[in-house]
Coordinates of C-alpha atoms in Angstrom, one line a residue:
Chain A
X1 CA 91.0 76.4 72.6
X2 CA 87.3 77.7 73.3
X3 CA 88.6 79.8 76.6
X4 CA 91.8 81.1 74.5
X5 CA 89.3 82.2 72.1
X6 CA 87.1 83.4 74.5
X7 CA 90.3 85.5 75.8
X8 CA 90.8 86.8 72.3
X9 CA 87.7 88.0 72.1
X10 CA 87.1 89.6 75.2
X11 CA 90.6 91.2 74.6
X12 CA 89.6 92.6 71.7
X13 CA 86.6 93.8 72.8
X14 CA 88.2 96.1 75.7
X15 CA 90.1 97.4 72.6
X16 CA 87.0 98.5 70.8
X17 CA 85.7 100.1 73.8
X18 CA 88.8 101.9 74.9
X19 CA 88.8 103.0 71.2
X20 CA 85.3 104.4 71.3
X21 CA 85.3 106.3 74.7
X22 CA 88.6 107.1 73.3
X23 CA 86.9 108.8 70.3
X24 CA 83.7 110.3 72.5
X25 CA 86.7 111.9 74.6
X26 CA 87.4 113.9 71.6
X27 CA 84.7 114.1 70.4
X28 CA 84.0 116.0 73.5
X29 CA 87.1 118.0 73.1
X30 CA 86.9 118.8 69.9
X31 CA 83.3 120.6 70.5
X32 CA 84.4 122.8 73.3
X33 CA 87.5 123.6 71.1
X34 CA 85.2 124.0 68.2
X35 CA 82.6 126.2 70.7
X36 CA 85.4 128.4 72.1
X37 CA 85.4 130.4 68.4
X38 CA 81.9 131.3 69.4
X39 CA 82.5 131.7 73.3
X40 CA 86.1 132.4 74.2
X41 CA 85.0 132.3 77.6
X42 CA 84.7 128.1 76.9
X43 CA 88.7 128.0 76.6
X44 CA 90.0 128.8 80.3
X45 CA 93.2 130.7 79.1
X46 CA 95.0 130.6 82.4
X47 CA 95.1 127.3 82.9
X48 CA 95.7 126.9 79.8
X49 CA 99.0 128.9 79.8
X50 CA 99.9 127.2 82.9
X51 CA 99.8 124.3 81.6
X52 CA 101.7 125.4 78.8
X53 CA 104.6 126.1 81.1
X54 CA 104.2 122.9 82.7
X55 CA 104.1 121.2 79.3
X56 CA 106.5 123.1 77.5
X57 CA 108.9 125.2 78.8
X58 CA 109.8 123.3 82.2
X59 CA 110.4 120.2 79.5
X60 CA 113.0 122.0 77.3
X61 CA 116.5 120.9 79.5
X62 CA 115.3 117.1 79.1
X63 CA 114.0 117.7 75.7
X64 CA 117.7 118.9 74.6
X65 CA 119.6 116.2 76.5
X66 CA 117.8 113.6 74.7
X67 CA 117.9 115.2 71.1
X68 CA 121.5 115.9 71.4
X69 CA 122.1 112.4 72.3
X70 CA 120.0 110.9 69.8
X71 CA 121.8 112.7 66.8
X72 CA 125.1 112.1 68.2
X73 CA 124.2 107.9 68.2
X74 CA 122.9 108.7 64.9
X75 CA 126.0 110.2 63.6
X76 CA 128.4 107.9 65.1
X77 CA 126.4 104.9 64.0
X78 CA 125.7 106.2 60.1
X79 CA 129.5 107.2 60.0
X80 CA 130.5 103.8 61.1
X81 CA 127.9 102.2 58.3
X82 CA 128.7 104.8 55.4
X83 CA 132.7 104.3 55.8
X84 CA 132.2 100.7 54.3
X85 CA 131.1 102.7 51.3
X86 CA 133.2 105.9 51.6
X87 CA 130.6 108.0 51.8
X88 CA 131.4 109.6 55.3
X89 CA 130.3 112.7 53.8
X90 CA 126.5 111.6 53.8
X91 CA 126.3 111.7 57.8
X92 CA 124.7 115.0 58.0
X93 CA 122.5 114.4 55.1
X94 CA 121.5 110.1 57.1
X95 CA 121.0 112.7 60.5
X96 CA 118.8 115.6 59.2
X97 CA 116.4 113.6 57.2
X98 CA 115.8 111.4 59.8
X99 CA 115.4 113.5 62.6
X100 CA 113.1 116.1 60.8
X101 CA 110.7 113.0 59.4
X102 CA 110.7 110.5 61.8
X103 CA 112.8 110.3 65.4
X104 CA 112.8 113.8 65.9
X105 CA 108.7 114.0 66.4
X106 CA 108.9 110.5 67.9
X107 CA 111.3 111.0 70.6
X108 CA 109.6 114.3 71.6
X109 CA 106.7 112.5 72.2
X110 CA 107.7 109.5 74.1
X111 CA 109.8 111.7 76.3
X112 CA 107.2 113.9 76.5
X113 CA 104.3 111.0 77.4
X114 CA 106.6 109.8 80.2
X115 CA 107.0 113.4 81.7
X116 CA 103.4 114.9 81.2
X117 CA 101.5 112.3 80.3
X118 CA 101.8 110.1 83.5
X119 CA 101.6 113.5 85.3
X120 CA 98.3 114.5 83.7
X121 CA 97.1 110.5 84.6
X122 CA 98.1 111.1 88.3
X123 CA 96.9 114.5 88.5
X124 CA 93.6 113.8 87.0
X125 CA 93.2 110.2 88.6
X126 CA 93.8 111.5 91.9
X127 CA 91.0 114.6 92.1
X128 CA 88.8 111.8 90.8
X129 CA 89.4 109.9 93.8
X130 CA 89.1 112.9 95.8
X131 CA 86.0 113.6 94.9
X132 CA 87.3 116.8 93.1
X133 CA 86.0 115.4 89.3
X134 CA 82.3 115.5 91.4
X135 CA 82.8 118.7 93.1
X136 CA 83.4 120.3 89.2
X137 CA 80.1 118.6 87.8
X138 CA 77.9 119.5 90.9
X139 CA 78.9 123.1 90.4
X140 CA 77.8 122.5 86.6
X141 CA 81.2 122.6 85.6
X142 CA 82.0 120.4 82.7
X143 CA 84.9 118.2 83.6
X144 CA 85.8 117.8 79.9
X145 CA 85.9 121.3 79.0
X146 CA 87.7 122.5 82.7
X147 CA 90.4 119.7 82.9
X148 CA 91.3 118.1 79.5
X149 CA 90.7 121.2 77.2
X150 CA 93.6 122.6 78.4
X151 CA 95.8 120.0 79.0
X152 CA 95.1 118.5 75.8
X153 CA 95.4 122.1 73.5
X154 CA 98.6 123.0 75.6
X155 CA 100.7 119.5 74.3
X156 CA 99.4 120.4 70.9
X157 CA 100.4 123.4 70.8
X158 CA 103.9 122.7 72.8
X159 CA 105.1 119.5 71.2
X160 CA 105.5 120.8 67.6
X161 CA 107.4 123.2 69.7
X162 CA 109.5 120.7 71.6
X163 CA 110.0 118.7 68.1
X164 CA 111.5 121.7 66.5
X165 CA 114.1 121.9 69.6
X166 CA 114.6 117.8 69.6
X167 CA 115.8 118.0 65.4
X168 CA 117.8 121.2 65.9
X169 CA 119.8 120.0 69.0
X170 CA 119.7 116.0 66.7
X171 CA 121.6 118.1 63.8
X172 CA 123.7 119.5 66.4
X173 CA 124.9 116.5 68.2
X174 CA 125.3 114.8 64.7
X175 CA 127.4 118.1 63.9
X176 CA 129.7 117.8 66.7
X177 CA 130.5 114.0 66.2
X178 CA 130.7 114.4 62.6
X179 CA 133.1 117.4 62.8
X180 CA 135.1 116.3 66.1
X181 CA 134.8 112.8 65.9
X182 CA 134.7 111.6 62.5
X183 CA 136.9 114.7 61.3
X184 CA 134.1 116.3 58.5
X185 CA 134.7 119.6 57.2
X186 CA 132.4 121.6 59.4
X187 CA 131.2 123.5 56.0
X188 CA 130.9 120.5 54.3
X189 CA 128.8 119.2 57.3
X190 CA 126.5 122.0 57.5
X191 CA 125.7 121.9 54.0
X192 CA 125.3 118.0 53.3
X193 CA 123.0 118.3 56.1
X194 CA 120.7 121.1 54.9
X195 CA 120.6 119.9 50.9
X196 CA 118.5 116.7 51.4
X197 CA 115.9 118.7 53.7
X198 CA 112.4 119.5 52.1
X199 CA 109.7 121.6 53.0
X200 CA 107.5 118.4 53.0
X201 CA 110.1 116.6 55.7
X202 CA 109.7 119.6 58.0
X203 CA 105.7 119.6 57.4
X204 CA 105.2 115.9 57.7
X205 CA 107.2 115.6 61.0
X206 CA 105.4 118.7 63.0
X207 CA 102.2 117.2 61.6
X208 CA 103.2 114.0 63.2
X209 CA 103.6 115.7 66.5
X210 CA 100.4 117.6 66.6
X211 CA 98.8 114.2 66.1
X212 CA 101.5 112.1 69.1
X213 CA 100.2 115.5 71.3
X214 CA 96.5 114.8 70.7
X215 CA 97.5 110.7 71.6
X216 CA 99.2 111.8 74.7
X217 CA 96.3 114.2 75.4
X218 CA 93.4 112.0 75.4
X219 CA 94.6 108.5 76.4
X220 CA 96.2 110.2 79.2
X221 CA 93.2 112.2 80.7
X222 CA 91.0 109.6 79.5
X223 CA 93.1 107.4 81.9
X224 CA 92.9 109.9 84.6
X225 CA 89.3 110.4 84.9
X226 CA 88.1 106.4 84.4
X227 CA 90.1 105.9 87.9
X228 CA 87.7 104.3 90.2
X229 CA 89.2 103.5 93.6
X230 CA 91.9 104.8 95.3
X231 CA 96.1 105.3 95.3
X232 CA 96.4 101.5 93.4
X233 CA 94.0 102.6 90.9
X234 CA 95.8 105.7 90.4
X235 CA 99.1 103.8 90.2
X236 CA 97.4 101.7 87.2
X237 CA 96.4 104.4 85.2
X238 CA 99.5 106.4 85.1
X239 CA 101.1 103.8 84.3
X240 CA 98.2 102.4 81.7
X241 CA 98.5 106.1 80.8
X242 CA 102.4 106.1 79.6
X243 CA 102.2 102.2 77.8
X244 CA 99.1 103.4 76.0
X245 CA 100.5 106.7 75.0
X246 CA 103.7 105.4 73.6
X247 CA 102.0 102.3 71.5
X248 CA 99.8 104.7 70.5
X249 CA 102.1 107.0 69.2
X250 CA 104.2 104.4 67.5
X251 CA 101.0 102.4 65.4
X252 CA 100.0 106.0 64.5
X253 CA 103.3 106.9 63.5
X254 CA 103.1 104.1 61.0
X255 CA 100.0 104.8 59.7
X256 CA 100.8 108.3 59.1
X257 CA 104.3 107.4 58.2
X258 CA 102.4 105.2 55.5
X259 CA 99.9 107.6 53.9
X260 CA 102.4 110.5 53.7
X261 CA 104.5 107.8 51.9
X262 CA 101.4 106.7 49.2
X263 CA 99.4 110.0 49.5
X264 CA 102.0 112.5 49.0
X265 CA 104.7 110.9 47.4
Chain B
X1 CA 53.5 122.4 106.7
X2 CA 55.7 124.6 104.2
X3 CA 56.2 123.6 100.5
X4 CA 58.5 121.3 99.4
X5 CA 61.6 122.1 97.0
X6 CA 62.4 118.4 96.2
X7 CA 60.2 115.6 95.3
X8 CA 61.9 112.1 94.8
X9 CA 59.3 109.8 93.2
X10 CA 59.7 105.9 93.4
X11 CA 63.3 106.2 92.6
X12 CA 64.9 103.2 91.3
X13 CA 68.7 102.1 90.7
X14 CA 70.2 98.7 89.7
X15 CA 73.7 98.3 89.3
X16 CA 73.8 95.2 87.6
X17 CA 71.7 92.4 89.4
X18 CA 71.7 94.5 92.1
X19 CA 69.0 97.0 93.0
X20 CA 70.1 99.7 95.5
X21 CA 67.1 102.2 95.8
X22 CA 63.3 100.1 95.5
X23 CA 61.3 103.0 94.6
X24 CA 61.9 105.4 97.3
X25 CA 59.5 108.4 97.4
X26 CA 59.9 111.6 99.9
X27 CA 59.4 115.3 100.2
X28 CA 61.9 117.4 101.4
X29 CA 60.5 121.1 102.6
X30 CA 61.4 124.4 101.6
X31 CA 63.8 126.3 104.3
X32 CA 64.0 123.2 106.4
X33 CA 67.1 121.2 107.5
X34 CA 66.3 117.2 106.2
X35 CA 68.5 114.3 107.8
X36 CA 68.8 111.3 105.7
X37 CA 70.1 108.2 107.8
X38 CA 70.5 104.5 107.3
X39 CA 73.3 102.0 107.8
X40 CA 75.6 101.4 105.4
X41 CA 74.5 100.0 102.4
X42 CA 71.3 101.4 103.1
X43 CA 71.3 103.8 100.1
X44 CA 72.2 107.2 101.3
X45 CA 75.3 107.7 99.4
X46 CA 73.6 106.2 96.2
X47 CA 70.4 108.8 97.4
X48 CA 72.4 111.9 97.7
X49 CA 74.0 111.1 94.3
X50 CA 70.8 110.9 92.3
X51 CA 69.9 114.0 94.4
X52 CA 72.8 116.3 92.2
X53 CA 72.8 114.6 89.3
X54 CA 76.1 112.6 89.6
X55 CA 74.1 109.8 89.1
X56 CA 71.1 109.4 87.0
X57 CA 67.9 106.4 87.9
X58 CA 67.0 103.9 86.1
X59 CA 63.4 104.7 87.0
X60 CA 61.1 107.7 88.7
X61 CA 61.1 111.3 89.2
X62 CA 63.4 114.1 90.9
X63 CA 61.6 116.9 91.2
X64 CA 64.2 119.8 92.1
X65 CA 62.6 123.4 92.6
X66 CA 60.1 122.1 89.7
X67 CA 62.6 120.7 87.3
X68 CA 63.1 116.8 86.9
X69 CA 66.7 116.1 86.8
X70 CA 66.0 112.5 86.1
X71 CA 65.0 113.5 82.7
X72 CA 66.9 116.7 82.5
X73 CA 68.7 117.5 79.3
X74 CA 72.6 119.1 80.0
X75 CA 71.5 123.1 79.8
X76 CA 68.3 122.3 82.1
X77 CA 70.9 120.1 84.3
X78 CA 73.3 122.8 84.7
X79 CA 70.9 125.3 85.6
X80 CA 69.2 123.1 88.2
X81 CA 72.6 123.1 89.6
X82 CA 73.6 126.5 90.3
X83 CA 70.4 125.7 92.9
X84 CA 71.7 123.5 95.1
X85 CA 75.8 123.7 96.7
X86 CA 77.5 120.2 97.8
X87 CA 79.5 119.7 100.7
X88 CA 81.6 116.2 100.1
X89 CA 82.5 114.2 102.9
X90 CA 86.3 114.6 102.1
X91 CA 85.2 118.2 101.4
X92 CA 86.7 117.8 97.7
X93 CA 88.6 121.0 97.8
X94 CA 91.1 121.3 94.5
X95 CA 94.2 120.8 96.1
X96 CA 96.4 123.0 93.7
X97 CA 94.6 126.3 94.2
X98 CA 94.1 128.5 97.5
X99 CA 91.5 128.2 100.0
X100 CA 90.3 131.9 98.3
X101 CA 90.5 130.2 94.6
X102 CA 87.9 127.4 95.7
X103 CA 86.0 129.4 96.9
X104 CA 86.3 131.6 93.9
X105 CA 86.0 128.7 91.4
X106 CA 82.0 129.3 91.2
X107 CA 81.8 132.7 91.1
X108 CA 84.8 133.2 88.1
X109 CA 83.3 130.4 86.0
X110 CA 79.3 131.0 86.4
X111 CA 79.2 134.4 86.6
X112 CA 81.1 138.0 84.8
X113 CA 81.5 140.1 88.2
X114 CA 85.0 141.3 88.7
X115 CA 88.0 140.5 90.0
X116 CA 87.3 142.9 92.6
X117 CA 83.7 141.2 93.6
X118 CA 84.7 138.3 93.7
X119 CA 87.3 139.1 96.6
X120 CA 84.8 140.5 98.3
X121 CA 82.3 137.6 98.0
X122 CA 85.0 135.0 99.1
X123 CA 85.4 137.3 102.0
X124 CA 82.2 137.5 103.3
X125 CA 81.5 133.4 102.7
X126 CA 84.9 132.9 104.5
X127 CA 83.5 135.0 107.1
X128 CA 80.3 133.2 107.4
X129 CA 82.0 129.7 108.2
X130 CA 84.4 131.5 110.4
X131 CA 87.7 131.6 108.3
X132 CA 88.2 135.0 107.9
X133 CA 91.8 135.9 106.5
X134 CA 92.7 132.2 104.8
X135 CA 92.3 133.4 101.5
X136 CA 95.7 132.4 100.9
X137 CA 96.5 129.2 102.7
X138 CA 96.7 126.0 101.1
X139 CA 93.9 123.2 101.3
X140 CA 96.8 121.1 103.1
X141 CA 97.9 123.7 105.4
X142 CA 94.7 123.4 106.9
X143 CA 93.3 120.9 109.3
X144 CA 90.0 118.8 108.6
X145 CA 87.5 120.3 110.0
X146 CA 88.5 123.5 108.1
X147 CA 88.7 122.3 104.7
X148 CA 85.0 121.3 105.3
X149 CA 84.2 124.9 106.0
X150 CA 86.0 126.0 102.9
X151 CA 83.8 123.5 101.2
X152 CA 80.7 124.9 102.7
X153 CA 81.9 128.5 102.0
X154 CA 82.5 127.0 98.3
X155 CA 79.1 125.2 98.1
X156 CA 77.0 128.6 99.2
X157 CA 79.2 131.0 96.7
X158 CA 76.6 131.0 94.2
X159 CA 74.0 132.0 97.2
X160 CA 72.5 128.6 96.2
X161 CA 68.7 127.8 97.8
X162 CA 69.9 124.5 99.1
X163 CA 72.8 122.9 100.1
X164 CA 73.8 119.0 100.0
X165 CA 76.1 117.4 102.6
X166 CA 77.3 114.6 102.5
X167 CA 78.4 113.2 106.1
X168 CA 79.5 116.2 107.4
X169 CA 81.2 115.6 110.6
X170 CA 82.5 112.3 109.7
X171 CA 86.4 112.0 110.5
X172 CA 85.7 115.2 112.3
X173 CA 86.4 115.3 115.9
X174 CA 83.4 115.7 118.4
X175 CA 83.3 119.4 119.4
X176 CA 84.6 120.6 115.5
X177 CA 81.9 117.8 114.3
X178 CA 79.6 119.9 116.6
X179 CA 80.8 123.6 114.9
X180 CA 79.7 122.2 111.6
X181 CA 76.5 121.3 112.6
X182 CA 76.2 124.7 114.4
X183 CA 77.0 126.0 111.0
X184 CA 74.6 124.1 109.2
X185 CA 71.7 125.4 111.7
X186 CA 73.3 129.3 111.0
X187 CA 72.5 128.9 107.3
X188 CA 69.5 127.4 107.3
X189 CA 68.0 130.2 110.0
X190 CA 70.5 133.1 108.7
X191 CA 69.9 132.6 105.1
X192 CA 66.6 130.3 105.2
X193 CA 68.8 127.5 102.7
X194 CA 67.3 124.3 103.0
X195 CA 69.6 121.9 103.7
X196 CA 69.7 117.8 103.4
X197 CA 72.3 115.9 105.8
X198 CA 73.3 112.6 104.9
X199 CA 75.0 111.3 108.3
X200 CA 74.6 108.3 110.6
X201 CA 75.6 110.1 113.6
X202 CA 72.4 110.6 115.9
X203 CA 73.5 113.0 118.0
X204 CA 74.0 115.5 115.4
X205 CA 71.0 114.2 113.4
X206 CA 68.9 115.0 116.6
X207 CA 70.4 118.5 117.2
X208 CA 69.9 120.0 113.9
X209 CA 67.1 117.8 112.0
X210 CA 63.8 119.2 111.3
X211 CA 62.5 116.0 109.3
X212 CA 64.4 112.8 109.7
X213 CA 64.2 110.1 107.2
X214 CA 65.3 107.0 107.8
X215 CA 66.1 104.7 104.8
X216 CA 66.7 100.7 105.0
X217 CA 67.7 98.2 101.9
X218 CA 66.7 100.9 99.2
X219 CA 63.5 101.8 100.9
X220 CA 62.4 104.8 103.3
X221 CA 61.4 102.9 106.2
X222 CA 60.3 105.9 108.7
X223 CA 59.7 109.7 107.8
X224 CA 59.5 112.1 111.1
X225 CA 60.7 114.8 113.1
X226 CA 63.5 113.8 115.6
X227 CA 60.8 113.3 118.2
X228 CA 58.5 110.8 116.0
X229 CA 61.7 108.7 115.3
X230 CA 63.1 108.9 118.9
X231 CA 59.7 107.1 119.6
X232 CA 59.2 104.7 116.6
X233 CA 58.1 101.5 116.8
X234 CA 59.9 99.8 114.4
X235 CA 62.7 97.8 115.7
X236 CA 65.2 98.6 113.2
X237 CA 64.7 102.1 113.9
X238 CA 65.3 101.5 117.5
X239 CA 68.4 99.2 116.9
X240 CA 69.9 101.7 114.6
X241 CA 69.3 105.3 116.7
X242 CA 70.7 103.2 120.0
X243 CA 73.4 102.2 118.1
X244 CA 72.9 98.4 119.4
X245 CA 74.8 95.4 117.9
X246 CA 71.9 93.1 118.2
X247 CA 68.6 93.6 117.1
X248 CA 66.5 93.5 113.8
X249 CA 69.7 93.2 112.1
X250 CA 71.8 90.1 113.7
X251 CA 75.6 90.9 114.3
X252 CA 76.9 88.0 113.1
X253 CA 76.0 87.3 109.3
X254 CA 77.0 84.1 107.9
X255 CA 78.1 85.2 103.9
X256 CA 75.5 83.7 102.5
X257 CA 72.5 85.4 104.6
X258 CA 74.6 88.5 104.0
X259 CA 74.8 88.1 100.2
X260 CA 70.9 86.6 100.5
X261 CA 70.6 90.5 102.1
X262 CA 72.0 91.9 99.1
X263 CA 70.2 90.2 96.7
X264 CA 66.6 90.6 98.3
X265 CA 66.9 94.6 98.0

């Protein structure tokens, strides 16, 4: 009893500090954000547009494959459900509202934490073995502000992006089972679908994946940079960096989830 | 005797129980090429890392060209800094830019000189370690020994007024090993840079050392010029610079005399 406790407690305290260098690491990120509006020269926009391209564009193909399939599970799945009640009709509407609020910004980001986020963990846990991570602070180069300033502002600024793509191919995958497999006037389709949507879904769901791309961002590079050791080390925090990311984004997609629910009803 | 540009006063560092420098104290002159040597374990690495700030003591002074980096806050830090270049024993280059872009990486991020300048400057530091023309290759299309005279090329971009290295011909092989050393001489007569070696290989700390000090269990045991510590009395000393296996420090170690070892420093 007294060692599980002792377990418990211990575990609990790795959580706290993972939270709190957690919250330095953006803290940290947040200033040289914050410090750029003063000194442009603080945000290094080539990297950062590099890494926009590996974040973002290079992501699209898988981004679509996955959102299609997604609304076309959706769709057959709510039509097989909404039969029972004859209400066929409401697939679009079941699709839409659910991709725009919730699995639309979700999926994005889980794809998108197994795709960049383990690549950032390697990346970055690698030149920290490799002595790179010393080479940049010996040459009075803040690590923070050179590495994770971009990473972290290019999958905030690309997975709203990527979310937008994930819903419309959802709708469309719904679109094609609804009107191909279930037999729903196309019109019909198109317009159940777009009634239920309101500006708020759209809102809440993007805001939701500015906040999974901040997650991603930090636990990720925060990974990266705590690897001490070599190629098993690396190994563990890509792989630390993905299970992380994805808890992460799914306890914060509940609480958000929550106070859009109470907050802005 | 010429002025000194670092002053290390009774450093101290524990990790944990263990304390791996005992209040070392040294000067290291202006202009002059310094050789820091010691087995392993001894403290260089741990040294050369309070010496640029990767690492900060728990007690005493570093006195670098007049500022204390030991106390230093981040601005006085960085610009203690752009003093001193690093050589790293696995020469740290970044692996996903160009032998020109390393080299570069100082000279874009601390200074506004063009485009156009800073081709130049990589050019004539390339040419100075004898790589003119591999702007453009990639730190793996290049063997060993070259990546450490990128790294060198990279650590005197910023025409620094001493340079760090850490093991410099280590992995290297003999007559490349050799090259670098010959390099290290070039700067420090070419360009009067003073430079501090961290190496265990005598025959290179011979050739090029103008003050050799000797460190052993977080202490400096001996401080000389090659010819002082050729003679020395000390039977570590002797052990150590004719590479013997049996001496002041027994070859075979049962773990507990070994850990003893640890524990005493």
């Amino acid at each position: 009893m007294k060692q599980f406790l002792g377990k418990v407690g211990q575990t609990a305290g790795f959580l706290f500090a993972g939270v709190s260098r957690l919250g330095a690491l953006f803290r940290d990120v947040a200033g040289s954000v914050l410090s750029a509006f003063v000194k442009p020269r603080n945000i290094r926009a080539n990297a950062l547009f590099e890494q926009m391209v590996f974040t973002g564009v290079d992501s699209i193909p898988i981004i679509m494959l996955v959102g299609a399939a997604v609304g076309m599970v959706l769709a057959l799945q709510a039509a097989y459900q909404l039969k029972e009640f004859g209400a066929v009709l409401y697939t679009g509407s079941l699709v839409s509202v659910s991709v725009t609020r919730e699995l639309g910004p979700l999926v994005a980001g889980i794809v998108i934490s197994g795709r960049i986020g383990a690549r950032m963990a390697a990346e970055l846990g690698t030149m920290k073995s490799q002595e790179e991570v010393d080479a940049l602070v010996t040459m009075g180069l803040d690590p923070v502000r050179y590495l994770v300033v971009p990473r972290c502002l290019s999958l905030m600024i690309m997975l709203p992006c990527l979310t937008v793509i994930t819903i419309l191919m959802a709708m469309a995958g719904g679109f094609a089972v609804g009107v191909w497999g279930v037999g729903i006037n196309p019109d019909l389709y198109i317009a159940k679908s777009l009634d239920p949507l309101i500006i708020k879904d759209i809102v809440t769901g993007l805001t939701k994946s500015g906040i999974f791309a901040a997650v991603i961002g930090l636990v990720s590079c925060h990974q990266g940079l705590s690897v001490e050791g070599g190629a098993d080390a690396v190994g563990k925090a890509t792989t630390q960096a993905v299970v992380t990311s994805i808890v992460m984004i799914i306890v914060t997609d509940c609480i958000a989830t929550a106070i859009f629910f109470y907050a802005f009803p | 005797m010429t002025a000194s540009i670092i002053e290390v006063e009774n450093l101290v560092k524990r990790f944990g129980d263990r304390t791996v420098l005992n209040g070392m104290s040294m000067k290291i002159p202006e202009g002059k090429i310094t050789v820091i040597m010691g087995g392993s374990g001894g403290g260089k690495s741990t040294l050369l890392r309070h010496l640029v700030g990767l690492l900060k003591p728990n007690e005493g002074k570093i006195l670098i060209d007049g500022t204390d980096i030991a106390s230093a806050n981040d601005e006085d830090m960085n610009t203690t800094r752009r003093k001193f270049g690093m050589l790293f024993q696995s020469a740290a280059l970044f692996n996903s830019l160009s032998v020109g872009e390393n080299v570069a990486v100082p000279l874009r991020e601390h200074t506004s000189l063009s485009e156009e300048i800073i081709r130049i400057i990589v050019k004539v530091k390339l040419e100075l370690v004898g790589l003119t023309g591999f702007e453009n290759f990639m730190p793996y299309e290049i063997s060993g020994g070259m990546k450490k005279r990128v790294g060198l090329a990279r650590a005197i971009a910023l025409d620094p007024k001493i340079v760090f290295y850490d093991e410099p011909g280590a992995g290297l092989d003999p007559i490349t090993a050799s090259m670098i050393d010959q390099l290290i001489l070039d700067l420090s007569t070419k360009l009067r840079i003073t430079s501090v070696v961290v190496t265990h290989e005598m025959k290179s700390a011979f050739r090029i050392a103008d003050q050799i000090i000797v460190l052993h269990k977080g202490k400096v045991l001996e401080i000389g010029t090659a010819k002082d510590i050729q003679n020395s009395k000390n039977s570590y000393v002797q052990q150590f610079i004719n590479g013997e296996h049996e001496g002041a420090i027994p070859f075979k170690q049962t773990s507990e005399a070994y850990l003893k070892g640890l524990l005493e420093t």
